[in-house]
Amino acid sequence: DSGVTQTPKHLITATGQRVTLRCSPRSGDLSVYWYQQSLDQGLQFLIQYYNGEERAKGNILERFSAQQFPDLHSELNLSSLELGDSALYFCASSSTTLGTGELFFGEGSRLTVL
Amino acid sequence: GENVEQHPSTLSVQEGDSAVIKCTYSDSASNYFPWYKQELGKGPQLIIDIRSNVGEKKDQRIAVTLNKTAKHFSLHITETQPEDSAVYFCAAEGPRDTGRRALTFGSGTRLQVQP
């Protein structure tokens, strides 16, 4: 158990809809990262937050947004969903402030867009 | 930005044999290279990492080598066991300045250890 909790584990929705994925980092970790893992693809970095502030941005679509709340949990919002958004979305947390250090991943939220 | 290429995409070995997975990276400023193992239905987990001031690091049956000149690094697993079967990801990270903060992952290698 990594200590990172993601909900929901599975989500099925239709094209055009909007969903919110939730992540609770390990106790004490200030950094939260979101990654997308599509079929037969590696982990694509979406966005990083550190103590409530956006710290780095990857290939995140404009239809996607995220935030980190004062209690350090984070939400990833995916809107106007397309079939190609079907993927496993991972949240990871880290305690380091300089560099990434070890990332602790949750078990992921599997999104299926029909 | 950083680009990490990983080979092979699948690897099948007999129990007890060695397995080698190779990665190349594009950003010469990258200085941190971790390897993650992802078992079925779980999130990736760090198994070993190496920083640019070191050429090799070993932890029991696992070792990582780094060639900064050639910009490639490799994972070596010796005496493989069935529980080593998983997907392995390499990654690279640059220094803490704009655009280089997050890990860039390779596309993964599915390792199958045959009993």
mmCIF file of C-alpha atoms in Angstrom:
data_model
loop_
_atom_site.group_PDB
_atom_site.id
_atom_site.type_symbol
_atom_site.label_atom_id
_atom_site.label_comp_id
_atom_site.label_asym_id
_atom_site.label_seq_id
_atom_site.Cartn_x
_atom_site.Cartn_y
_atom_site.Cartn_z
ATOM 1 C CA ASP A 1 0.000 0.000 0.000
ATOM 2 C CA SER A 2 1.599 3.257 -1.190
ATOM 3 C CA GLY A 3 -0.532 5.463 1.040
ATOM 4 C CA VAL A 4 -1.974 7.319 -1.964
ATOM 5 C CA THR A 5 -5.731 6.931 -2.372
ATOM 6 C CA GLN A 6 -7.547 7.453 -5.637
ATOM 7 C CA THR A 7 -11.276 7.428 -6.240
ATOM 8 C CA PRO A 8 -13.164 6.195 -8.083
ATOM 9 C CA LYS A 9 -11.310 3.051 -9.161
ATOM 10 C CA HIS A 10 -13.489 2.636 -12.217
ATOM 11 C CA LEU A 11 -15.649 5.085 -14.103
ATOM 12 C CA ILE A 12 -17.727 4.599 -17.224
ATOM 13 C CA THR A 13 -19.236 7.597 -18.927
ATOM 14 C CA ALA A 14 -20.321 8.897 -22.316
ATOM 15 C CA THR A 15 -18.692 11.242 -24.770
ATOM 16 C CA GLY A 16 -19.243 14.891 -23.998
ATOM 17 C CA GLN A 17 -19.568 14.311 -20.268
ATOM 18 C CA ARG A 18 -17.440 15.634 -17.431
ATOM 19 C CA VAL A 19 -15.837 13.651 -14.616
ATOM 20 C CA THR A 20 -13.769 14.395 -11.553
ATOM 21 C CA LEU A 21 -11.031 12.118 -10.269
ATOM 22 C CA ARG A 22 -9.897 12.483 -6.694
ATOM 23 C CA CYS A 23 -6.552 11.856 -5.052
ATOM 24 C CA SER A 24 -5.410 11.889 -1.447
ATOM 25 C CA PRO A 25 -1.610 11.965 -1.183
ATOM 26 C CA ARG A 26 0.476 10.205 1.434
ATOM 27 C CA SER A 27 0.360 11.856 4.799
ATOM 28 C CA GLY A 28 2.806 14.764 4.806
ATOM 29 C CA ASP A 29 3.489 14.798 1.058
ATOM 30 C CA LEU A 30 3.045 18.257 -0.424
ATOM 31 C CA SER A 31 3.541 17.383 -4.097
ATOM 32 C CA VAL A 32 0.869 15.730 -6.201
ATOM 33 C CA TYR A 33 1.357 14.577 -9.775
ATOM 34 C CA TRP A 34 -1.180 13.370 -12.311
ATOM 35 C CA TYR A 35 -0.251 10.921 -15.051
ATOM 36 C CA GLN A 36 -2.262 9.364 -17.863
ATOM 37 C CA GLN A 37 -1.608 5.803 -18.984
ATOM 38 C CA SER A 38 -3.290 4.789 -22.208
ATOM 39 C CA LEU A 39 -3.324 1.270 -23.625
ATOM 40 C CA ASP A 40 0.187 0.192 -24.622
ATOM 41 C CA GLN A 41 1.507 3.604 -23.723
ATOM 42 C CA GLY A 42 3.800 4.802 -21.043
ATOM 43 C CA LEU A 43 2.948 7.248 -18.339
ATOM 44 C CA GLN A 44 2.248 10.690 -19.749
ATOM 45 C CA PHE A 45 2.788 13.523 -17.291
ATOM 46 C CA LEU A 46 -0.182 15.854 -17.042
ATOM 47 C CA ILE A 47 0.372 18.280 -14.180
ATOM 48 C CA GLN A 48 2.045 18.770 -10.808
ATOM 49 C CA TYR A 49 0.922 20.698 -7.750
ATOM 50 C CA TYR A 50 2.993 21.626 -4.743
ATOM 51 C CA ASN A 51 1.261 22.810 -1.580
ATOM 52 C CA GLY A 52 -1.725 24.116 -3.488
ATOM 53 C CA GLU A 53 0.109 25.774 -6.343
ATOM 54 C CA GLU A 54 0.628 24.539 -9.872
ATOM 55 C CA ARG A 55 4.308 23.697 -10.217
ATOM 56 C CA ALA A 56 4.694 22.078 -13.630
ATOM 57 C CA LYS A 57 2.570 21.303 -16.627
ATOM 58 C CA GLY A 58 2.923 18.515 -19.127
ATOM 59 C CA ASN A 59 0.816 17.560 -22.107
ATOM 60 C CA ILE A 60 -2.462 18.327 -20.424
ATOM 61 C CA LEU A 61 -5.352 19.141 -22.719
ATOM 62 C CA GLU A 62 -7.252 22.382 -22.294
ATOM 63 C CA ARG A 63 -10.359 20.284 -21.556
ATOM 64 C CA PHE A 64 -8.577 18.976 -18.475
ATOM 65 C CA SER A 65 -7.908 20.912 -15.309
ATOM 66 C CA ALA A 66 -6.713 20.156 -11.828
ATOM 67 C CA GLN A 67 -6.363 21.719 -8.434
ATOM 68 C CA GLN A 68 -4.918 20.967 -5.044
ATOM 69 C CA PHE A 69 -6.888 21.951 -1.998
ATOM 70 C CA PRO A 70 -5.675 23.264 1.394
ATOM 71 C CA ASP A 71 -5.927 19.771 2.857
ATOM 72 C CA LEU A 72 -3.560 18.705 0.025
ATOM 73 C CA HIS A 73 -5.974 16.397 -1.748
ATOM 74 C CA SER A 74 -6.180 16.966 -5.471
ATOM 75 C CA GLU A 75 -8.833 16.654 -8.148
ATOM 76 C CA LEU A 76 -8.437 16.166 -11.870
ATOM 77 C CA ASN A 77 -11.378 17.404 -13.909
ATOM 78 C CA LEU A 78 -11.910 16.024 -17.390
ATOM 79 C CA SER A 79 -14.570 17.673 -19.526
ATOM 80 C CA SER A 80 -16.075 17.287 -23.008
ATOM 81 C CA LEU A 81 -14.854 13.731 -22.889
ATOM 82 C CA GLU A 82 -13.822 11.944 -26.054
ATOM 83 C CA LEU A 83 -13.310 8.252 -26.753
ATOM 84 C CA GLY A 84 -9.564 8.834 -26.761
ATOM 85 C CA ASP A 85 -9.654 9.998 -23.155
ATOM 86 C CA SER A 86 -10.257 6.424 -22.055
ATOM 87 C CA ALA A 87 -7.216 5.583 -19.959
ATOM 88 C CA LEU A 88 -5.863 4.829 -16.532
ATOM 89 C CA TYR A 89 -5.233 8.029 -14.598
ATOM 90 C CA PHE A 90 -2.647 7.867 -11.866
ATOM 91 C CA CYS A 91 -2.007 10.231 -9.053
ATOM 92 C CA ALA A 92 1.349 10.191 -7.317
ATOM 93 C CA SER A 93 2.739 12.082 -4.382
ATOM 94 C CA SER A 94 6.214 13.011 -3.280
ATOM 95 C CA SER A 95 7.694 14.515 -0.177
ATOM 96 C CA THR A 96 10.686 16.197 -1.758
ATOM 97 C CA THR A 97 10.765 19.877 -2.527
ATOM 98 C CA LEU A 98 13.839 19.818 -4.767
ATOM 99 C CA GLY A 99 13.579 17.416 -7.658
ATOM 100 C CA THR A 100 11.023 14.675 -7.899
ATOM 101 C CA GLY A 101 12.564 12.018 -5.691
ATOM 102 C CA GLU A 102 10.523 8.864 -5.231
ATOM 103 C CA LEU A 103 6.973 9.033 -6.494
ATOM 104 C CA PHE A 104 4.349 7.040 -4.622
ATOM 105 C CA PHE A 105 1.561 6.070 -6.978
ATOM 106 C CA GLY A 106 -2.030 5.296 -6.211
ATOM 107 C CA GLU A 107 -3.734 2.347 -7.875
ATOM 108 C CA GLY A 108 -5.269 4.550 -10.522
ATOM 109 C CA SER A 109 -8.708 5.476 -11.778
ATOM 110 C CA ARG A 110 -9.746 3.629 -14.911
ATOM 111 C CA LEU A 111 -11.881 5.852 -17.127
ATOM 112 C CA THR A 112 -13.892 4.362 -19.955
ATOM 113 C CA VAL A 113 -15.605 6.748 -22.352
ATOM 114 C CA LEU A 114 -18.316 5.145 -24.506
ATOM 115 C CA GLY B 1 11.341 18.628 -23.726
ATOM 116 C CA GLU B 2 12.765 15.311 -22.590
ATOM 117 C CA ASN B 3 12.140 12.192 -24.671
ATOM 118 C CA VAL B 4 12.761 8.744 -23.237
ATOM 119 C CA GLU B 5 12.811 5.657 -25.434
ATOM 120 C CA GLN B 6 12.671 2.177 -23.937
ATOM 121 C CA HIS B 7 13.456 -1.223 -25.449
ATOM 122 C CA PRO B 8 12.317 -3.913 -25.751
ATOM 123 C CA SER B 9 8.577 -3.518 -25.371
ATOM 124 C CA THR B 10 8.224 -7.172 -24.338
ATOM 125 C CA LEU B 11 10.774 -9.580 -22.934
ATOM 126 C CA SER B 12 10.367 -13.230 -22.094
ATOM 127 C CA VAL B 13 13.053 -15.096 -20.154
ATOM 128 C CA GLN B 14 13.384 -18.407 -18.392
ATOM 129 C CA GLU B 15 13.473 -18.424 -14.629
ATOM 130 C CA GLY B 16 17.049 -17.978 -13.468
ATOM 131 C CA ASP B 17 18.165 -16.114 -16.590
ATOM 132 C CA SER B 18 19.090 -12.443 -16.665
ATOM 133 C CA ALA B 19 16.961 -9.675 -18.148
ATOM 134 C CA VAL B 20 18.192 -6.371 -19.524
ATOM 135 C CA ILE B 21 16.038 -3.370 -20.389
ATOM 136 C CA LYS B 22 17.545 -0.332 -22.096
ATOM 137 C CA CYS B 23 16.547 3.305 -22.246
ATOM 138 C CA THR B 24 17.844 6.370 -24.006
ATOM 139 C CA TYR B 25 17.070 9.970 -23.179
ATOM 140 C CA SER B 26 17.381 13.181 -25.126
ATOM 141 C CA ASP B 27 18.006 15.960 -22.604
ATOM 142 C CA SER B 28 21.675 16.051 -21.664
ATOM 143 C CA ALA B 29 20.749 18.058 -18.547
ATOM 144 C CA SER B 30 18.761 15.151 -17.077
ATOM 145 C CA ASN B 31 20.366 13.969 -13.871
ATOM 146 C CA TYR B 32 17.982 11.535 -12.197
ATOM 147 C CA PHE B 33 17.016 8.137 -13.615
ATOM 148 C CA PRO B 34 14.600 5.922 -11.700
ATOM 149 C CA TRP B 35 13.089 2.570 -12.618
ATOM 150 C CA TYR B 36 9.542 1.663 -11.678
ATOM 151 C CA LYS B 37 7.833 -1.732 -11.588
ATOM 152 C CA GLN B 38 4.108 -1.992 -12.244
ATOM 153 C CA GLU B 39 2.345 -5.178 -11.280
ATOM 154 C CA LEU B 40 -1.056 -6.020 -12.652
ATOM 155 C CA GLY B 41 -3.781 -3.801 -11.235
ATOM 156 C CA LYS B 42 -1.383 -1.664 -9.237
ATOM 157 C CA GLY B 43 0.391 1.619 -9.573
ATOM 158 C CA PRO B 44 4.086 1.785 -10.456
ATOM 159 C CA GLN B 45 6.557 1.367 -7.612
ATOM 160 C CA LEU B 46 10.146 2.560 -7.476
ATOM 161 C CA ILE B 47 12.652 -0.305 -7.495
ATOM 162 C CA ILE B 48 15.954 1.471 -8.040
ATOM 163 C CA ASP B 49 17.274 4.840 -9.137
ATOM 164 C CA ILE B 50 20.559 6.404 -10.116
ATOM 165 C CA ARG B 51 21.840 9.957 -10.254
ATOM 166 C CA SER B 52 24.176 11.362 -12.861
ATOM 167 C CA ASN B 53 27.233 11.415 -10.621
ATOM 168 C CA VAL B 54 27.203 7.611 -10.434
ATOM 169 C CA GLY B 55 27.829 5.107 -13.228
ATOM 170 C CA GLU B 56 26.342 2.014 -11.634
ATOM 171 C CA LYS B 57 24.171 1.080 -8.689
ATOM 172 C CA LYS B 58 23.250 -2.336 -7.399
ATOM 173 C CA ASP B 59 20.584 -3.625 -5.034
ATOM 174 C CA GLN B 60 20.607 -7.402 -4.603
ATOM 175 C CA ARG B 61 19.506 -8.885 -7.955
ATOM 176 C CA ILE B 62 18.847 -5.519 -9.559
ATOM 177 C CA ALA B 63 21.410 -3.153 -11.032
ATOM 178 C CA VAL B 64 21.257 0.003 -13.090
ATOM 179 C CA THR B 65 24.020 1.410 -15.279
ATOM 180 C CA LEU B 66 24.242 4.911 -16.685
ATOM 181 C CA ASN B 67 26.265 6.212 -19.614
ATOM 182 C CA LYS B 68 25.870 9.983 -19.656
ATOM 183 C CA THR B 69 28.009 10.437 -22.731
ATOM 184 C CA ALA B 70 25.789 8.171 -24.784
ATOM 185 C CA LYS B 71 22.665 9.244 -22.903
ATOM 186 C CA HIS B 72 21.497 5.773 -22.104
ATOM 187 C CA PHE B 73 20.834 3.719 -19.007
ATOM 188 C CA SER B 74 19.922 0.101 -18.430
ATOM 189 C CA LEU B 75 18.215 -2.113 -15.879
ATOM 190 C CA HIS B 76 19.724 -5.515 -15.209
ATOM 191 C CA ILE B 77 17.846 -8.219 -13.316
ATOM 192 C CA THR B 78 19.805 -11.350 -12.510
ATOM 193 C CA GLU B 79 18.484 -14.764 -11.438
ATOM 194 C CA THR B 80 14.986 -13.812 -12.514
ATOM 195 C CA GLN B 81 12.018 -15.245 -10.636
ATOM 196 C CA PRO B 82 8.342 -15.522 -11.628
ATOM 197 C CA GLU B 83 7.515 -12.660 -9.257
ATOM 198 C CA ASP B 84 9.702 -10.387 -11.384
ATOM 199 C CA SER B 85 7.018 -10.611 -14.073
ATOM 200 C CA ALA B 86 5.607 -7.104 -14.453
ATOM 201 C CA VAL B 87 5.846 -3.988 -16.578
ATOM 202 C CA TYR B 88 9.005 -1.973 -16.010
ATOM 203 C CA PHE B 89 9.297 1.730 -16.747
ATOM 204 C CA CYS B 90 12.424 3.817 -16.965
ATOM 205 C CA ALA B 91 12.261 7.558 -16.435
ATOM 206 C CA ALA B 92 14.426 10.633 -16.575
ATOM 207 C CA GLU B 93 14.284 14.011 -14.904
ATOM 208 C CA GLY B 94 16.224 17.180 -15.475
ATOM 209 C CA PRO B 95 17.297 19.889 -13.059
ATOM 210 C CA ARG B 96 14.763 21.965 -11.209
ATOM 211 C CA ASP B 97 14.113 24.690 -13.690
ATOM 212 C CA THR B 98 11.153 25.484 -15.856
ATOM 213 C CA GLY B 99 10.011 22.586 -18.010
ATOM 214 C CA ARG B 100 12.240 19.958 -16.489
ATOM 215 C CA ARG B 101 10.645 19.234 -13.172
ATOM 216 C CA ALA B 102 8.588 16.165 -13.818
ATOM 217 C CA LEU B 103 9.678 12.679 -14.608
ATOM 218 C CA THR B 104 9.416 11.634 -18.239
ATOM 219 C CA PHE B 105 8.685 7.936 -18.517
ATOM 220 C CA GLY B 106 9.566 5.437 -21.195
ATOM 221 C CA SER B 107 6.838 3.375 -22.840
ATOM 222 C CA GLY B 108 7.407 0.343 -20.631
ATOM 223 C CA THR B 109 8.713 -3.220 -20.978
ATOM 224 C CA ARG B 110 6.497 -6.168 -20.207
ATOM 225 C CA LEU B 111 8.739 -8.790 -18.634
ATOM 226 C CA GLN B 112 7.513 -12.371 -18.481
ATOM 227 C CA VAL B 113 9.556 -14.866 -16.478
ATOM 228 C CA GLN B 114 8.727 -18.419 -17.482
ATOM 229 C CA PRO B 115 8.952 -20.984 -14.647
#
